[in-house]
Amino acid sequence: MKYIRFAIAVICVFAFFCGFASAAEEMEEQIQHAEITVSIGDEIELEQGYTADIVDVNSDNGELWLKLYLDGEKVEEGFVKKNNPFRYVRTIEEEDDEETDYLIFNFSLQGTKEEDGVTSSEILIKQYRDPEIDLDQYLMLDKTVSMDIGSEMDLKEDYTIEASDLDDNTVTITLRKNGNIVEEEETMEEGDVFAYTRTNGDRIMTIFMGKVGSIFEGEDRDVVFLENVAQRTDADIGEGIQIEIDVPAENPENEQIIIHYTLNGDADTVEVYLEEDLIDTRQNLGEGTYPAVIGESSTGEYNIEVKAVTSDGAIVTESAILKVGETAGESEDGEQGQDIIEKAQNVTSAAENAADKINETATALEKVPATGAFFAIFILLGAWMWCRKR
């Protein structure tokens, strides 16, 4: 019995110290939340001078071996396995000579991908701020923001964010830049992380991220709270892909129409929609101009949307209006314009007639006084001459 009690005591003490050690491990603000696919030999450039080298990948299950470097010097190495992430904890001596452990990285395995006989690993990288390294280029860090459902909120550097489609405590979150969708996630729940990550070669940057803290449905307004919000500048990673759509000015009805769209970068997939119906899809496009055939359409106005998906998961959309035949709006505008012209001509003609009448009247008025005066003078002169003869 005493051995059982001793074992229980040992377990309690062990649990206590494990809990204490866990509580002593701290995390700074999260600055990276990126899901990427990696293969043997890949080098990933992260924030604050850290890089990760993929040494090897298990072809059966995608488990991998990586080495972590800081400014070119190895600080840790380990394995990323299913249900067993690789974590890097840095011990920092504080001002009071006490040591504190900070979690800096958590690499977790999400799945595998096999293509052309090569196995790649899908991993999620969570990076937290290293308190010993200066952090710049951040526009927001560890903030909480509230978003009214259905209303866009302005962020920095021409980004906006919107929460919509509230349904059963889930929402859709959409991030745009200059009006174009760059990231969108549907059915997000409390605790989910929304993140927009860009890549440039080996460089990975989480441009925006935030955790869905709570969703509130009220009488007057519905609100979503995003916690741990971070936004960094995208100035040093480029503007990303952009789309320009060229639509012909004249499009006869019931005839085939061809539009063109131009990309300024690479895209894994490009889709063209006519009134939300998919009409054209292309894969692995580079920079250039591409045609899309629009089927025969009747007179009217149609919305064209081109959506490009890049290798880093960014989604960019651009839209334009296609006018076919003589649209009702143009016809009505033309008729209204013609009515205005005719009325203006009638007014002008009436004004000219009125002016002529005024001129005639003025002329008559000018003539009448002169004649009357001459007649009066003639009578007075005759009367004076008659009086002299008397």
Coordinates of C-alpha atoms in Angstrom, one line a residue:
M1 CA 0.0 0.0 0.0
K2 CA 2.8 2.4 0.9
Y3 CA 4.4 1.8 -2.5
I4 CA 1.1 2.8 -4.2
R5 CA 1.0 5.9 -2.2
F6 CA 4.6 6.6 -3.0
A7 CA 3.9 6.1 -6.8
I8 CA 0.9 8.5 -6.6
A9 CA 3.0 11.1 -4.8
V10 CA 5.7 10.8 -7.5
I11 CA 3.1 11.2 -10.2
C12 CA 1.6 14.3 -8.5
V13 CA 5.1 15.9 -8.1
F14 CA 6.0 15.1 -11.7
A15 CA 2.7 16.5 -12.9
F16 CA 3.2 19.6 -10.8
F17 CA 6.7 20.3 -12.2
C18 CA 5.5 19.5 -15.8
G19 CA 2.7 22.0 -15.3
F20 CA 5.2 24.5 -13.9
A21 CA 7.6 24.1 -16.8
S22 CA 4.7 24.4 -19.2
A23 CA 3.5 27.6 -17.5
A24 CA 7.0 29.0 -17.6
E25 CA 7.2 28.7 -21.3
E26 CA 6.0 32.0 -22.8
M27 CA 5.0 33.1 -26.3
E28 CA 5.4 36.5 -27.8
E29 CA 3.1 37.9 -30.6
Q30 CA 2.6 35.5 -33.4
I31 CA 4.0 36.9 -36.6
Q32 CA 3.8 34.0 -39.1
H33 CA 1.1 31.5 -39.9
A34 CA 1.9 29.8 -43.2
E35 CA 0.8 26.5 -44.8
I36 CA 3.3 25.5 -47.4
T37 CA 4.5 22.5 -49.3
V38 CA 8.2 21.5 -49.0
S39 CA 10.6 19.0 -50.5
I40 CA 14.1 17.7 -49.8
G41 CA 16.7 20.5 -50.2
D42 CA 14.2 23.4 -49.8
E43 CA 15.4 26.4 -47.8
I44 CA 12.7 28.5 -46.3
E45 CA 13.5 32.1 -45.4
L46 CA 11.4 33.2 -42.4
E47 CA 11.1 36.3 -40.2
Q48 CA 13.7 37.9 -37.9
G49 CA 16.6 36.3 -39.7
Y50 CA 15.5 32.7 -39.3
T51 CA 15.7 30.0 -42.0
A52 CA 14.7 26.4 -42.1
D53 CA 16.5 23.7 -44.3
I54 CA 14.6 20.6 -45.3
V55 CA 17.2 17.8 -44.9
D56 CA 15.1 14.8 -45.7
V57 CA 11.5 13.6 -46.3
N58 CA 10.0 10.2 -45.6
S59 CA 8.5 9.0 -48.8
D60 CA 5.9 6.9 -47.0
N61 CA 4.3 9.3 -44.6
G62 CA 5.8 12.8 -45.4
E63 CA 7.6 13.1 -42.0
L64 CA 10.6 15.3 -42.4
W65 CA 13.9 16.3 -40.9
L66 CA 14.8 20.0 -40.7
K67 CA 17.5 22.2 -39.4
L68 CA 16.8 25.7 -38.1
Y69 CA 19.2 28.6 -38.5
L70 CA 19.5 32.1 -37.2
D71 CA 21.6 34.5 -39.2
G72 CA 23.3 31.5 -40.8
E73 CA 24.2 29.6 -37.6
K74 CA 22.3 26.5 -36.7
V75 CA 20.3 26.8 -33.5
E76 CA 18.2 23.6 -33.5
E77 CA 17.3 20.5 -35.6
G78 CA 14.7 17.9 -35.3
F79 CA 11.8 16.0 -36.9
V80 CA 8.3 17.0 -37.9
K81 CA 6.1 14.0 -37.4
K82 CA 2.4 13.3 -37.5
N83 CA 0.9 14.4 -34.1
N84 CA 4.4 15.4 -33.0
P85 CA 5.4 18.9 -34.1
F86 CA 8.9 20.2 -34.1
R87 CA 9.2 23.1 -31.6
Y88 CA 12.0 25.6 -31.1
V89 CA 12.1 27.1 -27.6
R90 CA 14.7 29.8 -26.9
T91 CA 15.9 30.5 -23.4
I92 CA 16.5 34.2 -22.6
E93 CA 18.1 35.7 -19.6
E94 CA 16.0 38.5 -18.3
E95 CA 17.3 41.7 -16.5
D96 CA 16.7 40.1 -13.1
D97 CA 19.1 37.2 -14.1
E98 CA 16.1 34.9 -14.3
E99 CA 15.8 32.7 -17.4
T100 CA 12.6 32.5 -19.4
D101 CA 11.8 30.1 -22.1
Y102 CA 10.1 31.5 -25.2
L103 CA 8.4 29.4 -27.9
I104 CA 9.6 30.8 -31.2
F105 CA 8.6 28.1 -33.7
N106 CA 6.0 25.3 -34.1
F107 CA 6.3 23.2 -37.3
S108 CA 3.4 20.7 -37.7
L109 CA 2.7 18.1 -40.4
Q110 CA -0.6 18.6 -42.3
G111 CA -0.4 16.1 -45.0
T112 CA 1.6 14.8 -48.0
K113 CA 1.6 15.4 -51.7
E114 CA 3.2 13.1 -54.4
E115 CA 3.9 14.3 -57.9
D116 CA 6.1 12.6 -60.5
G117 CA 7.3 10.2 -57.9
V118 CA 8.5 12.9 -55.5
T119 CA 6.9 13.1 -52.0
S120 CA 6.4 16.5 -50.6
S121 CA 5.2 17.5 -47.1
E122 CA 2.5 20.0 -46.3
I123 CA 3.4 21.8 -43.1
L124 CA 2.0 24.6 -41.0
I125 CA 4.6 27.1 -39.7
K126 CA 3.7 29.1 -36.6
Q127 CA 6.4 31.7 -35.8
Y128 CA 6.3 33.9 -32.7
R129 CA 8.3 37.1 -32.1
D130 CA 11.8 36.6 -30.7
P131 CA 12.0 39.2 -28.0
E132 CA 15.8 39.6 -28.4
I133 CA 15.6 40.6 -32.1
D134 CA 14.3 43.9 -33.3
L135 CA 11.0 43.7 -35.2
D136 CA 10.3 46.2 -38.0
Q137 CA 8.1 46.4 -41.1
Y138 CA 5.0 45.8 -39.0
L139 CA 2.0 48.1 -39.4
M140 CA -0.1 46.4 -36.7
L141 CA 0.9 43.8 -34.1
D142 CA -1.1 42.0 -31.5
K143 CA -4.2 44.1 -32.0
T144 CA -7.9 43.3 -31.6
V145 CA -10.3 44.7 -34.1
S146 CA -14.1 44.4 -34.5
M147 CA -15.8 44.1 -37.9
D148 CA -19.5 44.7 -38.6
I149 CA -20.9 41.9 -40.7
G150 CA -21.2 43.1 -44.3
S151 CA -19.0 46.2 -43.9
E152 CA -15.5 46.6 -45.2
M153 CA -12.9 47.9 -42.8
D154 CA -9.8 49.8 -44.1
L155 CA -6.4 48.5 -43.2
K156 CA -2.9 49.8 -44.1
E157 CA -1.4 50.0 -47.6
D158 CA -4.7 49.8 -49.5
Y159 CA -5.9 46.6 -47.9
T160 CA -9.5 46.1 -46.7
I161 CA -11.1 43.2 -44.8
E162 CA -14.7 42.2 -44.6
A163 CA -16.7 39.6 -42.7
S164 CA -19.9 38.3 -44.4
D165 CA -22.3 35.4 -44.7
L166 CA -22.9 34.9 -41.0
D167 CA -24.6 31.5 -40.6
D168 CA -24.7 29.2 -37.6
N169 CA -21.8 31.0 -35.8
T170 CA -19.6 30.8 -38.9
V171 CA -18.5 33.7 -41.2
T172 CA -16.7 34.3 -44.5
I173 CA -13.6 36.6 -44.2
T174 CA -12.4 38.4 -47.3
L175 CA -9.1 40.3 -47.6
R176 CA -8.7 42.7 -50.6
K177 CA -6.0 45.0 -51.9
N178 CA -7.0 47.8 -54.2
G179 CA -10.5 46.2 -54.5
N180 CA -9.1 42.8 -55.6
I181 CA -9.6 39.6 -53.5
V182 CA -6.2 38.3 -52.3
E183 CA -7.5 35.8 -49.7
E184 CA -10.9 34.5 -48.7
E185 CA -11.9 31.8 -46.2
E186 CA -15.5 30.5 -45.8
T187 CA -17.2 29.0 -42.7
M188 CA -14.6 30.3 -40.2
E189 CA -15.4 29.5 -36.6
E190 CA -14.2 30.9 -33.3
G191 CA -10.6 30.0 -32.8
D192 CA -9.8 29.7 -36.5
V193 CA -6.9 31.7 -37.8
F194 CA -7.3 33.8 -41.0
A195 CA -3.9 34.4 -42.7
Y196 CA -2.7 35.8 -46.0
T197 CA 0.9 34.7 -46.9
R198 CA 3.0 35.7 -49.9
T199 CA 6.1 34.0 -51.2
N200 CA 8.9 35.3 -53.3
G201 CA 11.4 32.6 -54.2
D202 CA 12.4 31.1 -50.8
R203 CA 11.0 34.1 -48.9
I204 CA 7.8 33.6 -47.0
M205 CA 5.9 36.5 -45.5
T206 CA 2.6 36.4 -43.6
I207 CA 1.2 39.8 -44.7
F208 CA -2.0 39.7 -42.5
M209 CA -3.3 37.3 -39.9
G210 CA -5.8 37.3 -37.1
K211 CA -7.7 34.7 -35.0
V212 CA -11.5 34.7 -34.9
G213 CA -12.0 35.5 -31.2
S214 CA -15.8 35.7 -31.0
I215 CA -18.9 36.2 -33.1
F216 CA -21.7 38.4 -31.7
E217 CA -25.2 38.5 -33.1
G218 CA -27.1 41.5 -31.7
E219 CA -30.4 43.3 -32.3
D220 CA -28.9 46.2 -34.2
R221 CA -25.6 44.8 -35.5
D222 CA -23.6 41.6 -35.9
V223 CA -19.9 41.8 -35.1
V224 CA -16.9 39.6 -35.5
F225 CA -13.8 40.1 -33.3
L226 CA -10.4 39.3 -34.7
E227 CA -7.7 38.9 -32.0
N228 CA -3.9 38.8 -32.3
V229 CA -4.1 40.8 -35.5
A230 CA -0.8 41.4 -37.3
Q231 CA -0.1 43.2 -40.5
R232 CA 3.3 43.8 -42.1
T233 CA 4.2 45.8 -45.1
D234 CA 4.3 44.0 -48.5
A235 CA 6.7 46.6 -50.0
D236 CA 9.7 44.3 -50.0
I237 CA 8.0 41.3 -51.6
G238 CA 6.4 43.0 -54.6
E239 CA 2.9 44.0 -55.6
G240 CA 1.8 40.5 -56.6
I241 CA -0.1 39.5 -59.8
Q242 CA -2.4 42.0 -61.4
I243 CA -5.1 41.6 -64.1
E244 CA -6.2 43.9 -66.9
I245 CA -9.3 43.0 -69.0
D246 CA -9.8 44.3 -72.5
V247 CA -13.4 44.2 -73.7
P248 CA -14.4 45.2 -77.3
A249 CA -16.4 48.4 -77.6
E250 CA -18.8 47.1 -80.1
N251 CA -20.3 43.6 -79.8
P252 CA -23.2 42.7 -82.2
E253 CA -25.8 40.4 -80.6
N254 CA -25.9 36.7 -81.4
E255 CA -22.3 36.7 -82.5
Q256 CA -19.2 35.2 -81.0
I257 CA -17.2 37.7 -78.9
I258 CA -13.6 37.5 -77.8
I259 CA -12.2 39.3 -74.8
H260 CA -8.5 39.4 -73.7
Y261 CA -7.0 39.6 -70.2
T262 CA -3.4 40.4 -69.3
L263 CA -1.4 39.1 -66.4
N264 CA 1.8 40.8 -65.1
G265 CA 3.0 37.6 -63.3
D266 CA 2.6 33.8 -63.1
A267 CA -0.6 32.1 -62.1
D268 CA -1.4 28.4 -61.4
T269 CA -5.0 28.8 -62.5
V270 CA -7.0 31.4 -64.3
E271 CA -10.8 31.2 -64.5
V272 CA -13.1 33.5 -66.6
Y273 CA -16.8 33.9 -65.5
L274 CA -19.7 35.3 -67.4
E275 CA -22.5 36.3 -65.0
E276 CA -21.0 33.9 -62.4
D277 CA -20.9 31.0 -64.9
L278 CA -17.5 29.5 -65.6
I279 CA -16.7 29.8 -69.3
D280 CA -12.9 29.4 -69.5
T281 CA -10.1 27.8 -67.5
R282 CA -6.3 27.8 -68.0
Q283 CA -3.5 26.3 -66.0
N284 CA 0.1 27.4 -65.4
L285 CA 0.0 30.7 -67.2
G286 CA 3.0 33.1 -67.3
E287 CA 3.1 36.9 -67.8
G288 CA 1.2 37.8 -71.0
T289 CA -2.1 38.4 -72.7
Y290 CA -4.7 35.6 -73.3
P291 CA -8.0 35.4 -75.1
A292 CA -11.3 34.1 -73.8
V293 CA -14.3 33.3 -76.1
I294 CA -17.7 34.5 -75.1
G295 CA -20.6 32.6 -76.6
E296 CA -23.4 34.2 -78.6
S297 CA -25.4 36.6 -76.4
S298 CA -28.5 38.7 -76.8
T299 CA -28.7 42.4 -76.3
G300 CA -27.8 43.5 -72.7
E301 CA -25.0 44.1 -70.2
Y302 CA -23.0 41.2 -68.8
N303 CA -20.5 41.1 -65.9
I304 CA -17.1 39.5 -66.8
E305 CA -14.9 38.3 -64.0
V306 CA -11.3 36.9 -64.3
K307 CA -9.9 35.1 -61.2
A308 CA -6.2 34.1 -61.0
V309 CA -4.9 31.8 -58.3
T310 CA -1.1 32.0 -57.7
S311 CA 1.3 29.3 -56.4
D312 CA 1.3 30.8 -52.9
G313 CA -2.5 30.6 -52.7
A314 CA -3.3 34.2 -53.4
I315 CA -6.6 34.9 -55.2
V316 CA -6.8 38.0 -57.4
T317 CA -10.0 39.0 -59.3
E318 CA -10.8 41.7 -61.7
S319 CA -14.2 42.5 -63.4
A320 CA -15.5 44.4 -66.4
I321 CA -18.8 45.1 -68.1
L322 CA -19.5 43.6 -71.5
K323 CA -22.2 45.5 -73.6
V324 CA -23.8 43.5 -76.4
G325 CA -25.9 45.1 -79.1
E326 CA -27.9 48.3 -78.4
T327 CA -28.7 47.9 -74.7
A328 CA -32.0 49.2 -73.3
G329 CA -30.1 51.8 -71.3
E330 CA -28.4 53.1 -74.4
S331 CA -31.7 53.1 -76.4
E332 CA -33.5 55.0 -73.6
D333 CA -30.6 57.4 -73.3
G334 CA -30.6 57.9 -77.0
E335 CA -34.3 58.6 -77.1
Q336 CA -34.0 61.0 -74.2
G337 CA -31.1 62.7 -75.8
Q338 CA -33.0 63.1 -79.1
D339 CA -36.0 64.5 -77.2
I340 CA -33.8 67.0 -75.4
I341 CA -32.3 68.0 -78.8
E342 CA -35.7 68.5 -80.4
K343 CA -37.0 70.4 -77.4
A344 CA -33.9 72.6 -77.5
Q345 CA -34.4 73.2 -81.2
N346 CA -38.1 74.1 -80.6
V347 CA -37.1 76.5 -77.8
T348 CA -34.4 78.0 -80.0
S349 CA -36.9 78.5 -82.8
A350 CA -39.5 80.0 -80.5
A351 CA -36.9 82.3 -79.1
E352 CA -35.9 83.3 -82.6
N353 CA -39.5 84.0 -83.5
A354 CA -40.0 86.0 -80.3
A355 CA -36.9 88.0 -81.1
D356 CA -38.2 88.7 -84.6
K357 CA -41.5 90.0 -83.2
I358 CA -39.6 92.1 -80.7
N359 CA -37.5 93.6 -83.4
E360 CA -40.6 94.3 -85.5
T361 CA -42.4 96.0 -82.6
A362 CA -39.3 98.0 -81.7
T363 CA -39.0 99.1 -85.4
A364 CA -42.7 100.1 -85.4
L365 CA -42.4 102.0 -82.1
E366 CA -39.3 103.8 -83.5
K367 CA -41.2 104.8 -86.6
V368 CA -44.4 106.0 -85.1
P369 CA -43.0 108.8 -82.8
A370 CA -40.9 110.2 -85.7
T371 CA -43.9 110.4 -88.1
G372 CA -46.1 112.0 -85.5
A373 CA -43.5 114.6 -84.6
F374 CA -43.0 115.5 -88.3
F375 CA -46.8 115.8 -88.8
A376 CA -47.2 118.0 -85.7
I377 CA -44.4 120.3 -86.9
F378 CA -46.0 120.6 -90.3
I379 CA -49.4 121.7 -88.9
L380 CA -47.7 124.2 -86.5
L381 CA -45.8 125.6 -89.4
G382 CA -48.9 126.0 -91.6
A383 CA -50.8 127.7 -88.7
W384 CA -47.9 130.1 -88.2
M385 CA -47.9 131.0 -91.8
W386 CA -51.7 131.5 -91.9
C387 CA -51.5 133.8 -88.8
R388 CA -48.9 136.0 -90.5
K389 CA -51.1 136.5 -93.5
R390 CA -53.8 137.7 -91.2

